[in-house]
């Protein structure tokens, strides 16, 4: 007896190989421990297989586990009042400049104790995993002092039920104690980095390069500190204006540039040349009632890999549904349903620098979802419906 498990009677969207969707109509998949060891047509299953468990999926669709590659899951409080103010005409920038916005979440996060932060973040993660998320990226950026940033990153690492990757986003906003001393704060962000890395809390370094965030020159300093420590970078880039942050991030071989509504043609070329993923965040676009669309056709023409994510955060994207982002990416950004699914699997994995997931292929992690649909295009079609039947994470039905 082995610890192999067989999944058969599946319609497979492997996202592997040259076929659209990596489609296998009458498919089977074998797992062993945490990994996939075989994928293919059921008719070609290896002879003499004696699996410890067998699951007949009766024609259900099986896809890779979903990956939410850009979230701010750890924070205190919420910003519904700010939403009301924006509905009355205040802009996101105006609120931020008046000391609201990110800063108000920083105050609430600093006040919350570690247990509270974990309880809140775990509930948010539970909502994501209930829709098939198996890997999630979580950023700091609401602590903005060494101890609070460390607390948020430790909280992220303590989350249960999905694999967590953490990004250090000290350069998210200027904390009140550094008012008028933006460059000093950037120095502090860089100085805290080695300590956070030593504690094993940092998989990547992120920054918010924007008029209300940090300048390209300040972002460069953060990236140089990351490079000196061998840490990969990613960037909140061209969300509200074109700062050329994307070109800068690509100079540093960034894993991803995220948002990108104001991305220029030069930015598109930089992404293509460096192999950096463009992560689109339709939730923030929608919730800020943005009207400038990210240049999807140009990204597509330049063969830039496009990822999608919730960007879950209390200010610009309080959604906890990655499936809803598939629908919004199609309706708002005109992605195809196949591009949308690849955006939350294959390309989201790449945005996190993870080569061991995001497709269904031998040797990759056994993270996958079984859906009550006839075709994977339905994952983008429905909104507000969760057709997840089963989530398998590391070979275990969870
Ligand atoms: O991804 N743009 C900066 N960061 C977040 C918003 C954070 C907030 O408003 O709290 C974003 O949209
Ligand atoms: Fe974000």
mmCIF file of C-alpha atoms and ligand atoms in Angstrom:
data_model
loop_
_atom_site.group_PDB
_atom_site.id
_atom_site.type_symbol
_atom_site.label_atom_id
_atom_site.label_comp_id
_atom_site.label_asym_id
_atom_site.label_seq_id
_atom_site.Cartn_x
_atom_site.Cartn_y
_atom_site.Cartn_z
ATOM 1 C CA UNK A 1 0.000 0.000 0.000
ATOM 2 C CA UNK A 2 1.260 3.487 -0.842
ATOM 3 C CA UNK A 3 -0.064 6.826 0.302
ATOM 4 C CA UNK A 4 -1.134 7.550 -3.259
ATOM 5 C CA UNK A 5 -4.600 9.006 -3.840
ATOM 6 C CA UNK A 6 -6.426 8.805 -7.135
ATOM 7 C CA UNK A 7 -8.824 11.451 -8.429
ATOM 8 C CA UNK A 8 -10.727 10.331 -11.496
ATOM 9 C CA UNK A 9 -13.768 11.281 -13.575
ATOM 10 C CA UNK A 10 -12.527 14.875 -13.633
ATOM 11 C CA UNK A 11 -12.567 17.538 -16.298
ATOM 12 C CA UNK A 12 -9.101 18.932 -15.839
ATOM 13 C CA UNK A 13 -8.046 22.529 -16.414
ATOM 14 C CA UNK A 14 -4.348 21.839 -15.845
ATOM 15 C CA UNK A 15 -3.225 25.216 -17.288
ATOM 16 C CA UNK A 16 -0.204 23.210 -18.388
ATOM 17 C CA UNK A 17 0.886 22.610 -21.979
ATOM 18 C CA UNK A 18 -0.294 24.280 -25.178
ATOM 19 C CA UNK A 19 -4.007 23.313 -25.110
ATOM 20 C CA UNK A 20 -6.461 26.067 -24.152
ATOM 21 C CA UNK A 21 -7.008 25.713 -20.389
ATOM 22 C CA UNK A 22 -4.533 22.747 -20.477
ATOM 23 C CA UNK A 23 -7.784 20.843 -20.948
ATOM 24 C CA UNK A 24 -8.218 17.097 -20.352
ATOM 25 C CA UNK A 25 -11.843 16.022 -20.846
ATOM 26 C CA UNK A 26 -11.823 12.650 -19.020
ATOM 27 C CA UNK A 27 -8.961 13.240 -16.651
ATOM 28 C CA UNK A 28 -7.311 11.690 -13.640
ATOM 29 C CA UNK A 29 -4.728 12.862 -11.174
ATOM 30 C CA UNK A 30 -2.599 10.965 -8.662
ATOM 31 C CA UNK A 31 -1.160 12.525 -5.530
ATOM 32 C CA UNK A 32 1.440 11.191 -3.162
ATOM 33 C CA UNK A 33 1.968 13.032 0.082
ATOM 34 C CA UNK A 34 1.957 16.746 -0.671
ATOM 35 C CA UNK A 35 2.621 16.404 -4.384
ATOM 36 C CA UNK A 36 1.056 15.518 -7.703
ATOM 37 C CA UNK A 37 2.772 12.493 -9.229
ATOM 38 C CA UNK A 38 0.664 11.896 -12.322
ATOM 39 C CA UNK A 39 -1.876 13.867 -14.420
ATOM 40 C CA UNK A 40 -3.505 12.824 -17.677
ATOM 41 C CA UNK A 41 -6.412 11.164 -19.457
ATOM 42 C CA UNK A 42 -8.056 8.469 -17.358
ATOM 43 C CA UNK A 43 -7.608 6.017 -20.225
ATOM 44 C CA UNK A 44 -3.836 6.285 -19.792
ATOM 45 C CA UNK A 45 -3.675 5.701 -16.041
ATOM 46 C CA UNK A 46 -0.614 3.644 -15.105
ATOM 47 C CA UNK A 47 -1.354 -0.082 -14.810
ATOM 48 C CA UNK A 48 -1.230 -1.835 -11.438
ATOM 49 C CA UNK A 49 -2.020 1.282 -9.431
ATOM 50 C CA UNK A 50 -3.275 0.513 -5.898
ATOM 51 C CA UNK A 51 -4.188 3.868 -4.401
ATOM 52 C CA UNK A 52 -4.946 4.214 -0.710
ATOM 53 C CA UNK A 53 -7.938 6.389 -1.595
ATOM 54 C CA UNK A 54 -9.993 6.894 -4.724
ATOM 55 C CA UNK A 55 -12.292 9.827 -5.516
ATOM 56 C CA UNK A 56 -14.720 9.710 -8.432
ATOM 57 C CA UNK A 57 -15.461 13.331 -9.361
ATOM 58 C CA UNK A 58 -18.327 12.475 -11.764
ATOM 59 C CA UNK A 59 -17.420 15.087 -14.340
ATOM 60 C CA UNK A 60 -16.702 17.960 -11.960
ATOM 61 C CA UNK A 61 -14.042 20.485 -13.017
ATOM 62 C CA UNK A 62 -10.661 20.355 -11.289
ATOM 63 C CA UNK A 63 -8.306 23.366 -11.355
ATOM 64 C CA UNK A 64 -5.121 24.312 -9.522
ATOM 65 C CA UNK A 65 -5.678 25.803 -6.061
ATOM 66 C CA UNK A 66 -6.249 29.551 -6.188
ATOM 67 C CA UNK A 67 -3.451 31.924 -5.216
ATOM 68 C CA UNK A 68 -4.225 35.389 -3.859
ATOM 69 C CA UNK A 69 -0.904 37.122 -4.553
ATOM 70 C CA UNK A 70 -1.539 40.623 -3.102
ATOM 71 C CA UNK A 71 -3.347 41.159 0.204
ATOM 72 C CA UNK A 72 -3.149 43.357 3.259
ATOM 73 C CA UNK A 73 -4.971 40.866 5.521
ATOM 74 C CA UNK A 74 -3.511 41.950 8.858
ATOM 75 C CA UNK A 75 -4.933 45.179 10.294
ATOM 76 C CA UNK A 76 -7.214 46.569 12.984
ATOM 77 C CA UNK A 77 -10.486 48.425 12.436
ATOM 78 C CA UNK A 78 -12.312 49.178 9.196
ATOM 79 C CA UNK A 79 -12.943 52.254 7.050
ATOM 80 C CA UNK A 80 -16.674 52.270 6.264
ATOM 81 C CA UNK A 81 -16.885 55.913 7.365
ATOM 82 C CA UNK A 82 -14.220 56.835 4.819
ATOM 83 C CA UNK A 83 -16.282 55.021 2.179
ATOM 84 C CA UNK A 84 -19.231 57.264 3.100
ATOM 85 C CA UNK A 85 -17.047 60.362 2.756
ATOM 86 C CA UNK A 86 -15.883 59.244 -0.644
ATOM 87 C CA UNK A 87 -19.490 58.696 -1.701
ATOM 88 C CA UNK A 88 -20.118 62.310 -0.732
ATOM 89 C CA UNK A 89 -17.344 63.424 -3.061
ATOM 90 C CA UNK A 90 -14.064 63.306 -1.105
ATOM 91 C CA UNK A 91 -11.250 61.643 -3.042
ATOM 92 C CA UNK A 92 -8.968 58.871 -1.735
ATOM 93 C CA UNK A 93 -6.001 61.269 -1.989
ATOM 94 C CA UNK A 94 -7.803 64.069 -0.122
ATOM 95 C CA UNK A 95 -8.678 61.731 2.730
ATOM 96 C CA UNK A 96 -5.112 60.428 2.856
ATOM 97 C CA UNK A 97 -3.611 63.932 2.862
ATOM 98 C CA UNK A 98 -5.949 64.941 5.692
ATOM 99 C CA UNK A 99 -4.459 62.152 7.843
ATOM 100 C CA UNK A 100 -7.199 59.594 7.231
ATOM 101 C CA UNK A 101 -6.795 56.668 4.904
ATOM 102 C CA UNK A 102 -3.886 54.327 5.558
ATOM 103 C CA UNK A 103 -2.896 56.330 8.633
ATOM 104 C CA UNK A 104 -6.198 55.685 10.378
ATOM 105 C CA UNK A 105 -5.703 51.951 9.881
ATOM 106 C CA UNK A 106 -2.167 52.315 11.252
ATOM 107 C CA UNK A 107 -3.597 53.801 14.460
ATOM 108 C CA UNK A 108 -6.146 50.971 14.805
ATOM 109 C CA UNK A 109 -3.501 48.338 14.056
ATOM 110 C CA UNK A 110 -1.045 49.688 16.600
ATOM 111 C CA UNK A 111 -3.812 49.624 19.223
ATOM 112 C CA UNK A 112 -4.808 46.013 18.568
ATOM 113 C CA UNK A 113 -2.980 43.290 20.462
ATOM 114 C CA UNK A 114 -1.467 40.264 18.762
ATOM 115 C CA UNK A 115 -4.385 37.963 19.633
ATOM 116 C CA UNK A 116 -6.932 40.372 18.225
ATOM 117 C CA UNK A 117 -4.937 40.872 15.042
ATOM 118 C CA UNK A 118 -4.640 37.140 14.542
ATOM 119 C CA UNK A 119 -8.332 36.511 15.164
ATOM 120 C CA UNK A 120 -9.356 39.198 12.661
ATOM 121 C CA UNK A 121 -6.867 38.103 10.003
ATOM 122 C CA UNK A 122 -7.736 34.420 10.439
ATOM 123 C CA UNK A 123 -11.407 35.161 9.825
ATOM 124 C CA UNK A 124 -10.481 37.003 6.641
ATOM 125 C CA UNK A 125 -8.272 34.155 5.484
ATOM 126 C CA UNK A 126 -11.049 31.646 6.224
ATOM 127 C CA UNK A 127 -13.293 33.535 3.787
ATOM 128 C CA UNK A 128 -10.626 33.291 1.084
ATOM 129 C CA UNK A 129 -9.930 29.587 1.622
ATOM 130 C CA UNK A 130 -13.681 28.837 1.531
ATOM 131 C CA UNK A 131 -13.499 29.851 -2.151
ATOM 132 C CA UNK A 132 -10.503 27.675 -2.941
ATOM 133 C CA UNK A 133 -7.481 29.807 -2.037
ATOM 134 C CA UNK A 134 -4.533 27.610 -1.049
ATOM 135 C CA UNK A 135 -1.704 30.190 -1.101
ATOM 136 C CA UNK A 136 -1.931 33.802 -0.004
ATOM 137 C CA UNK A 137 0.490 36.690 0.101
ATOM 138 C CA UNK A 138 0.135 39.010 3.092
ATOM 139 C CA UNK A 139 1.807 42.404 3.400
ATOM 140 C CA UNK A 140 2.731 44.424 6.431
ATOM 141 C CA UNK A 141 2.364 48.175 6.071
ATOM 142 C CA UNK A 142 -0.115 49.116 8.791
ATOM 143 C CA UNK A 143 2.431 49.026 11.626
ATOM 144 C CA UNK A 144 5.073 51.413 10.293
ATOM 145 C CA UNK A 145 7.400 51.033 13.262
ATOM 146 C CA UNK A 146 9.750 48.112 13.757
ATOM 147 C CA UNK A 147 7.802 46.385 16.503
ATOM 148 C CA UNK A 148 4.379 46.865 14.869
ATOM 149 C CA UNK A 149 5.611 45.757 11.447
ATOM 150 C CA UNK A 150 7.169 42.660 13.038
ATOM 151 C CA UNK A 151 3.933 41.950 14.913
ATOM 152 C CA UNK A 152 1.902 42.106 11.700
ATOM 153 C CA UNK A 153 4.336 39.854 9.831
ATOM 154 C CA UNK A 154 4.401 37.349 12.700
ATOM 155 C CA UNK A 155 0.598 37.406 12.716
ATOM 156 C CA UNK A 156 0.549 36.660 8.986
ATOM 157 C CA UNK A 157 2.938 33.755 9.501
ATOM 158 C CA UNK A 158 0.733 32.342 12.268
ATOM 159 C CA UNK A 159 -2.329 32.096 9.998
ATOM 160 C CA UNK A 160 -3.672 28.588 9.465
ATOM 161 C CA UNK A 161 -5.263 26.923 6.453
ATOM 162 C CA UNK A 162 -3.237 28.154 3.484
ATOM 163 C CA UNK A 163 0.397 28.695 2.691
ATOM 164 C CA UNK A 164 1.351 32.269 3.541
ATOM 165 C CA UNK A 165 4.064 34.364 1.881
ATOM 166 C CA UNK A 166 4.901 37.651 3.559
ATOM 167 C CA UNK A 167 5.980 40.954 2.028
ATOM 168 C CA UNK A 168 7.491 43.788 4.032
ATOM 169 C CA UNK A 169 5.675 47.008 3.067
ATOM 170 C CA UNK A 170 7.231 49.436 5.544
ATOM 171 C CA UNK A 171 7.210 52.019 2.730
ATOM 172 C CA UNK A 172 3.397 52.119 2.598
ATOM 173 C CA UNK A 173 2.728 55.509 4.208
ATOM 174 C CA UNK A 174 4.478 58.031 6.415
ATOM 175 C CA UNK A 175 3.716 57.394 10.111
ATOM 176 C CA UNK A 176 2.795 60.499 12.160
ATOM 177 C CA UNK A 177 6.004 60.450 14.225
ATOM 178 C CA UNK A 178 7.995 61.046 11.003
ATOM 179 C CA UNK A 179 5.824 63.945 9.784
ATOM 180 C CA UNK A 180 7.937 66.193 7.546
ATOM 181 C CA UNK A 181 10.836 63.709 7.620
ATOM 182 C CA UNK A 182 10.022 61.403 4.760
ATOM 183 C CA UNK A 183 13.657 60.591 3.881
ATOM 184 C CA UNK A 184 14.429 59.755 7.520
ATOM 185 C CA UNK A 185 11.506 57.354 7.510
ATOM 186 C CA UNK A 186 12.796 55.667 4.354
ATOM 187 C CA UNK A 187 16.147 55.244 6.120
ATOM 188 C CA UNK A 188 14.339 53.634 9.049
ATOM 189 C CA UNK A 189 12.415 51.274 6.744
ATOM 190 C CA UNK A 190 15.735 50.149 5.260
ATOM 191 C CA UNK A 191 17.367 49.844 8.679
ATOM 192 C CA UNK A 192 14.574 47.562 10.006
ATOM 193 C CA UNK A 193 14.803 45.237 7.010
ATOM 194 C CA UNK A 194 17.751 43.047 8.105
ATOM 195 C CA UNK A 195 16.212 42.470 11.508
ATOM 196 C CA UNK A 196 12.873 41.391 10.035
ATOM 197 C CA UNK A 197 14.670 39.191 7.545
ATOM 198 C CA UNK A 198 16.766 37.564 10.299
ATOM 199 C CA UNK A 199 13.563 36.632 12.078
ATOM 200 C CA UNK A 200 12.450 34.888 8.873
ATOM 201 C CA UNK A 201 9.557 37.279 8.328
ATOM 202 C CA UNK A 202 10.263 38.572 4.822
ATOM 203 C CA UNK A 203 9.815 36.772 1.500
ATOM 204 C CA UNK A 204 9.744 39.983 -0.554
ATOM 205 C CA UNK A 205 9.916 43.757 -0.139
ATOM 206 C CA UNK A 206 7.136 46.006 -1.437
ATOM 207 C CA UNK A 207 6.605 49.793 -1.545
ATOM 208 C CA UNK A 208 3.899 52.294 -2.500
ATOM 209 C CA UNK A 209 5.402 54.531 -5.191
ATOM 210 C CA UNK A 210 2.871 57.342 -5.570
ATOM 211 C CA UNK A 211 2.241 61.049 -4.991
ATOM 212 C CA UNK A 212 0.676 60.173 -1.617
ATOM 213 C CA UNK A 213 3.240 57.414 -1.018
ATOM 214 C CA UNK A 214 6.960 57.463 -1.775
ATOM 215 C CA UNK A 215 8.914 58.989 -4.657
ATOM 216 C CA UNK A 216 10.792 56.865 -7.192
ATOM 217 C CA UNK A 217 14.071 58.000 -5.564
ATOM 218 C CA UNK A 218 12.879 56.847 -2.130
ATOM 219 C CA UNK A 219 11.551 53.610 -3.592
ATOM 220 C CA UNK A 220 14.969 53.033 -5.165
ATOM 221 C CA UNK A 221 16.596 53.261 -1.733
ATOM 222 C CA UNK A 222 14.216 50.663 -0.343
ATOM 223 C CA UNK A 223 14.933 48.387 -3.309
ATOM 224 C CA UNK A 224 18.689 48.818 -2.917
ATOM 225 C CA UNK A 225 18.414 47.746 0.716
ATOM 226 C CA UNK A 226 16.381 44.707 -0.398
ATOM 227 C CA UNK A 227 18.905 43.822 -3.081
ATOM 228 C CA UNK A 228 21.770 44.037 -0.596
ATOM 229 C CA UNK A 229 19.962 41.407 1.479
ATOM 230 C CA UNK A 230 19.099 39.228 -1.520
ATOM 231 C CA UNK A 231 15.368 39.883 -1.138
ATOM 232 C CA UNK A 232 13.100 40.078 -4.201
ATOM 233 C CA UNK A 233 10.993 43.193 -4.699
ATOM 234 C CA UNK A 234 7.508 44.066 -5.926
ATOM 235 C CA UNK A 235 5.741 47.412 -6.189
ATOM 236 C CA UNK A 236 2.409 49.216 -5.844
ATOM 237 C CA UNK A 237 2.942 51.062 -9.112
ATOM 238 C CA UNK A 238 1.032 53.559 -11.267
ATOM 239 C CA UNK A 239 -2.180 53.197 -9.247
ATOM 240 C CA UNK A 240 -3.208 56.854 -9.150
ATOM 241 C CA UNK A 241 -0.638 58.441 -11.483
ATOM 242 C CA UNK A 242 2.285 57.478 -13.735
ATOM 243 C CA UNK A 243 5.425 57.754 -11.607
ATOM 244 C CA UNK A 244 7.597 55.451 -13.724
ATOM 245 C CA UNK A 245 7.713 53.122 -10.732
ATOM 246 C CA UNK A 246 7.294 50.127 -13.002
ATOM 247 C CA UNK A 247 10.484 50.879 -14.959
ATOM 248 C CA UNK A 248 12.320 51.313 -11.661
ATOM 249 C CA UNK A 249 10.988 48.028 -10.249
ATOM 250 C CA UNK A 250 11.917 46.207 -13.460
ATOM 251 C CA UNK A 251 15.466 47.498 -13.134
ATOM 252 C CA UNK A 252 15.532 45.476 -9.917
ATOM 253 C CA UNK A 253 14.005 42.403 -11.586
ATOM 254 C CA UNK A 254 10.776 42.803 -9.600
ATOM 255 C CA UNK A 255 8.548 39.753 -9.187
ATOM 256 C CA UNK A 256 5.488 41.871 -9.917
ATOM 257 C CA UNK A 257 4.169 45.383 -10.375
ATOM 258 C CA UNK A 258 0.668 45.796 -9.032
ATOM 259 C CA UNK A 259 -2.345 48.056 -9.872
ATOM 260 C CA UNK A 260 -0.968 49.672 -13.111
ATOM 261 C CA UNK A 261 -4.006 51.727 -14.181
ATOM 262 C CA UNK A 262 -1.670 54.587 -15.223
ATOM 263 C CA UNK A 263 1.018 52.344 -16.758
ATOM 264 C CA UNK A 264 2.761 53.928 -19.782
ATOM 265 C CA UNK A 265 3.881 52.158 -22.987
ATOM 266 C CA UNK A 266 7.457 52.363 -21.619
ATOM 267 C CA UNK A 267 6.252 50.599 -18.488
ATOM 268 C CA UNK A 268 4.694 47.816 -20.557
ATOM 269 C CA UNK A 269 7.987 47.330 -22.416
ATOM 270 C CA UNK A 270 9.934 47.263 -19.148
ATOM 271 C CA UNK A 271 7.657 44.527 -17.762
ATOM 272 C CA UNK A 272 8.041 42.472 -20.930
ATOM 273 C CA UNK A 273 11.821 42.827 -20.938
ATOM 274 C CA UNK A 274 12.294 41.843 -17.307
ATOM 275 C CA UNK A 275 9.685 39.062 -17.185
ATOM 276 C CA UNK A 276 7.900 40.850 -14.347
ATOM 277 C CA UNK A 277 4.261 39.938 -13.691
ATOM 278 C CA UNK A 278 1.573 42.636 -14.049
ATOM 279 C CA UNK A 279 -0.841 42.128 -11.159
ATOM 280 C CA UNK A 280 -4.230 43.731 -11.794
ATOM 281 C CA UNK A 281 -6.526 44.555 -8.898
ATOM 282 C CA UNK A 282 -10.092 45.059 -10.128
ATOM 283 C CA UNK A 283 -11.464 45.364 -6.583
ATOM 284 C CA UNK A 284 -9.500 48.563 -5.916
ATOM 285 C CA UNK A 285 -10.329 49.910 -9.386
ATOM 286 C CA UNK A 286 -14.019 49.331 -8.724
ATOM 287 C CA UNK A 287 -14.128 50.532 -5.129
ATOM 288 C CA UNK A 288 -12.254 53.778 -5.902
ATOM 289 C CA UNK A 289 -14.556 54.252 -8.908
ATOM 290 C CA UNK A 290 -11.449 54.639 -11.034
ATOM 291 C CA UNK A 291 -12.143 55.310 -14.694
ATOM 292 C CA UNK A 292 -8.658 54.863 -16.158
ATOM 293 C CA UNK A 293 -8.294 51.258 -17.250
ATOM 294 C CA UNK A 294 -4.998 49.376 -17.034
ATOM 295 C CA UNK A 295 -3.569 48.878 -20.572
ATOM 296 C CA UNK A 296 -4.650 45.251 -20.873
ATOM 297 C CA UNK A 297 -4.420 45.051 -24.679
ATOM 298 C CA UNK A 298 -0.848 46.383 -24.611
ATOM 299 C CA UNK A 299 0.133 43.979 -21.812
ATOM 300 C CA UNK A 300 -1.350 41.112 -23.788
ATOM 301 C CA UNK A 301 0.356 42.166 -27.006
ATOM 302 C CA UNK A 302 3.702 42.305 -25.174
ATOM 303 C CA UNK A 303 3.047 38.837 -23.659
ATOM 304 C CA UNK A 304 3.366 40.167 -20.106
ATOM 305 C CA UNK A 305 2.000 37.571 -17.645
ATOM 306 C CA UNK A 306 -1.079 39.012 -15.931
ATOM 307 C CA UNK A 307 -2.012 38.049 -12.368
ATOM 308 C CA UNK A 308 -5.160 39.010 -10.491
ATOM 309 C CA UNK A 309 -5.696 39.478 -6.795
ATOM 310 C CA UNK A 310 -8.171 40.776 -4.246
ATOM 311 C CA UNK A 311 -5.777 43.427 -2.831
ATOM 312 C CA UNK A 312 -7.859 42.878 0.295
ATOM 313 C CA UNK A 313 -7.425 45.985 2.477
ATOM 314 C CA UNK A 314 -9.752 48.213 4.482
ATOM 315 C CA UNK A 315 -9.322 51.343 2.348
ATOM 316 C CA UNK A 316 -9.516 50.502 -1.317
ATOM 317 C CA UNK A 317 -10.636 46.879 -1.609
ATOM 318 C CA UNK A 318 -12.479 45.341 1.337
ATOM 319 C CA UNK A 319 -13.463 42.286 -0.709
ATOM 320 C CA UNK A 320 -12.777 38.759 0.478
ATOM 321 C CA UNK A 321 -13.770 37.047 -2.756
ATOM 322 C CA UNK A 322 -11.091 36.103 -5.248
ATOM 323 C CA UNK A 323 -13.795 34.528 -7.444
ATOM 324 C CA UNK A 324 -15.495 37.906 -7.683
ATOM 325 C CA UNK A 325 -12.198 39.312 -8.979
ATOM 326 C CA UNK A 326 -12.321 36.817 -11.865
ATOM 327 C CA UNK A 327 -15.696 38.158 -12.890
ATOM 328 C CA UNK A 328 -14.648 41.803 -12.465
ATOM 329 C CA UNK A 329 -11.432 41.277 -14.416
ATOM 330 C CA UNK A 330 -13.533 40.039 -17.334
ATOM 331 C CA UNK A 331 -16.323 42.611 -17.145
ATOM 332 C CA UNK A 332 -14.229 45.662 -16.212
ATOM 333 C CA UNK A 333 -10.811 44.884 -17.723
ATOM 334 C CA UNK A 334 -11.897 42.616 -20.606
ATOM 335 C CA UNK A 335 -9.722 39.693 -19.657
ATOM 336 C CA UNK A 336 -10.873 36.383 -21.076
ATOM 337 C CA UNK A 337 -12.106 33.822 -18.521
ATOM 338 C CA UNK A 338 -9.020 31.726 -19.281
ATOM 339 C CA UNK A 339 -6.711 34.690 -18.679
ATOM 340 C CA UNK A 340 -8.575 35.361 -15.434
ATOM 341 C CA UNK A 341 -8.101 31.804 -14.171
ATOM 342 C CA UNK A 342 -4.427 31.817 -15.156
ATOM 343 C CA UNK A 343 -4.188 35.123 -13.290
ATOM 344 C CA UNK A 344 -5.146 33.545 -9.961
ATOM 345 C CA UNK A 345 -3.082 30.369 -10.454
ATOM 346 C CA UNK A 346 -0.148 30.138 -12.858
ATOM 347 C CA UNK A 347 0.725 33.841 -13.010
ATOM 348 C CA UNK A 348 -0.085 34.521 -9.359
ATOM 349 C CA UNK A 349 2.447 31.814 -8.443
ATOM 350 C CA UNK A 350 5.021 33.553 -10.575
ATOM 351 C CA UNK A 351 4.199 36.908 -8.925
ATOM 352 C CA UNK A 352 5.282 35.247 -5.678
ATOM 353 C CA UNK A 353 8.354 33.587 -7.172
ATOM 354 C CA UNK A 354 6.859 30.129 -6.577
ATOM 355 C CA UNK A 355 7.638 27.550 -9.273
ATOM 356 C CA UNK A 356 6.058 24.589 -7.452
ATOM 357 C CA UNK A 357 2.378 25.458 -7.915
ATOM 358 C CA UNK A 358 -0.197 27.239 -10.061
ATOM 359 C CA UNK A 359 -0.629 24.416 -12.614
ATOM 360 C CA UNK A 360 -1.475 20.739 -12.441
ATOM 361 C CA UNK A 361 1.654 18.798 -13.378
ATOM 362 C CA UNK A 362 3.771 16.019 -11.885
ATOM 363 C CA UNK A 363 6.159 17.271 -9.211
ATOM 364 C CA UNK A 364 4.060 20.306 -8.292
ATOM 365 C CA UNK A 365 2.236 20.700 -5.007
ATOM 366 C CA UNK A 366 -1.074 18.867 -4.711
ATOM 367 C CA UNK A 367 -3.069 22.087 -4.232
ATOM 368 C CA UNK A 368 -6.275 21.951 -6.227
ATOM 369 C CA UNK A 369 -9.994 22.702 -6.282
ATOM 370 C CA UNK A 370 -12.985 20.681 -7.417
ATOM 371 C CA UNK A 371 -15.827 22.831 -8.717
ATOM 372 C CA UNK A 372 -19.518 22.215 -9.278
ATOM 373 C CA UNK A 373 -19.382 23.575 -12.847
ATOM 374 C CA UNK A 374 -19.236 22.057 -16.319
ATOM 375 C CA UNK A 375 -16.513 24.312 -17.648
ATOM 376 C CA UNK A 376 -13.931 26.562 -15.952
ATOM 377 C CA UNK A 377 -15.261 29.614 -17.807
ATOM 378 C CA UNK A 378 -18.130 29.480 -15.271
ATOM 379 C CA UNK A 379 -15.701 30.550 -12.541
ATOM 380 C CA UNK A 380 -15.628 33.980 -14.201
ATOM 381 C CA UNK A 381 -19.270 33.945 -15.217
ATOM 382 C CA UNK A 382 -20.974 33.681 -11.848
ATOM 383 C CA UNK A 383 -20.594 36.418 -9.312
ATOM 384 C CA UNK A 384 -21.678 36.009 -5.727
ATOM 385 C CA UNK A 385 -21.867 32.229 -6.112
ATOM 386 C CA UNK A 386 -19.300 29.872 -4.669
ATOM 387 C CA UNK A 387 -19.283 26.588 -6.620
ATOM 388 C CA UNK A 388 -16.397 25.050 -4.651
ATOM 389 C CA UNK A 389 -17.029 21.381 -3.854
ATOM 390 C CA UNK A 390 -13.652 20.423 -2.455
ATOM 391 C CA UNK A 391 -10.345 22.080 -1.739
ATOM 392 C CA UNK A 392 -7.237 19.917 -1.611
ATOM 393 C CA UNK A 393 -4.236 21.532 0.036
ATOM 394 C CA UNK A 394 -0.925 19.691 0.132
ATOM 395 C CA UNK A 395 -2.696 16.470 -0.868
ATOM 396 C CA UNK A 396 -5.285 16.700 1.926
ATOM 397 C CA UNK A 397 -8.975 17.446 1.488
ATOM 398 C CA UNK A 398 -9.555 20.462 3.738
HETATM 399 O O1 LIG B 1 -3.232 48.391 -2.466
HETATM 400 N N1 LIG B 1 -2.248 51.644 -2.522
HETATM 401 C C1 LIG B 1 -1.847 51.433 -1.417
HETATM 402 N N2 LIG B 1 -2.200 50.417 -0.658
HETATM 403 C C2 LIG B 1 -3.468 49.806 -0.643
HETATM 404 C C3 LIG B 1 -4.478 50.661 0.014
HETATM 405 C C4 LIG B 1 -4.229 50.745 1.439
HETATM 406 C C5 LIG B 1 -5.274 51.506 2.202
HETATM 407 O O2 LIG B 1 -5.960 52.409 1.687
HETATM 408 O O3 LIG B 1 -5.372 51.156 3.386
HETATM 409 C C6 LIG B 1 -3.864 49.341 -2.016
HETATM 410 O O4 LIG B 1 -4.786 49.849 -2.668
HETATM 411 FE FE1 LIG B 2 -2.225 46.797 -2.103
#
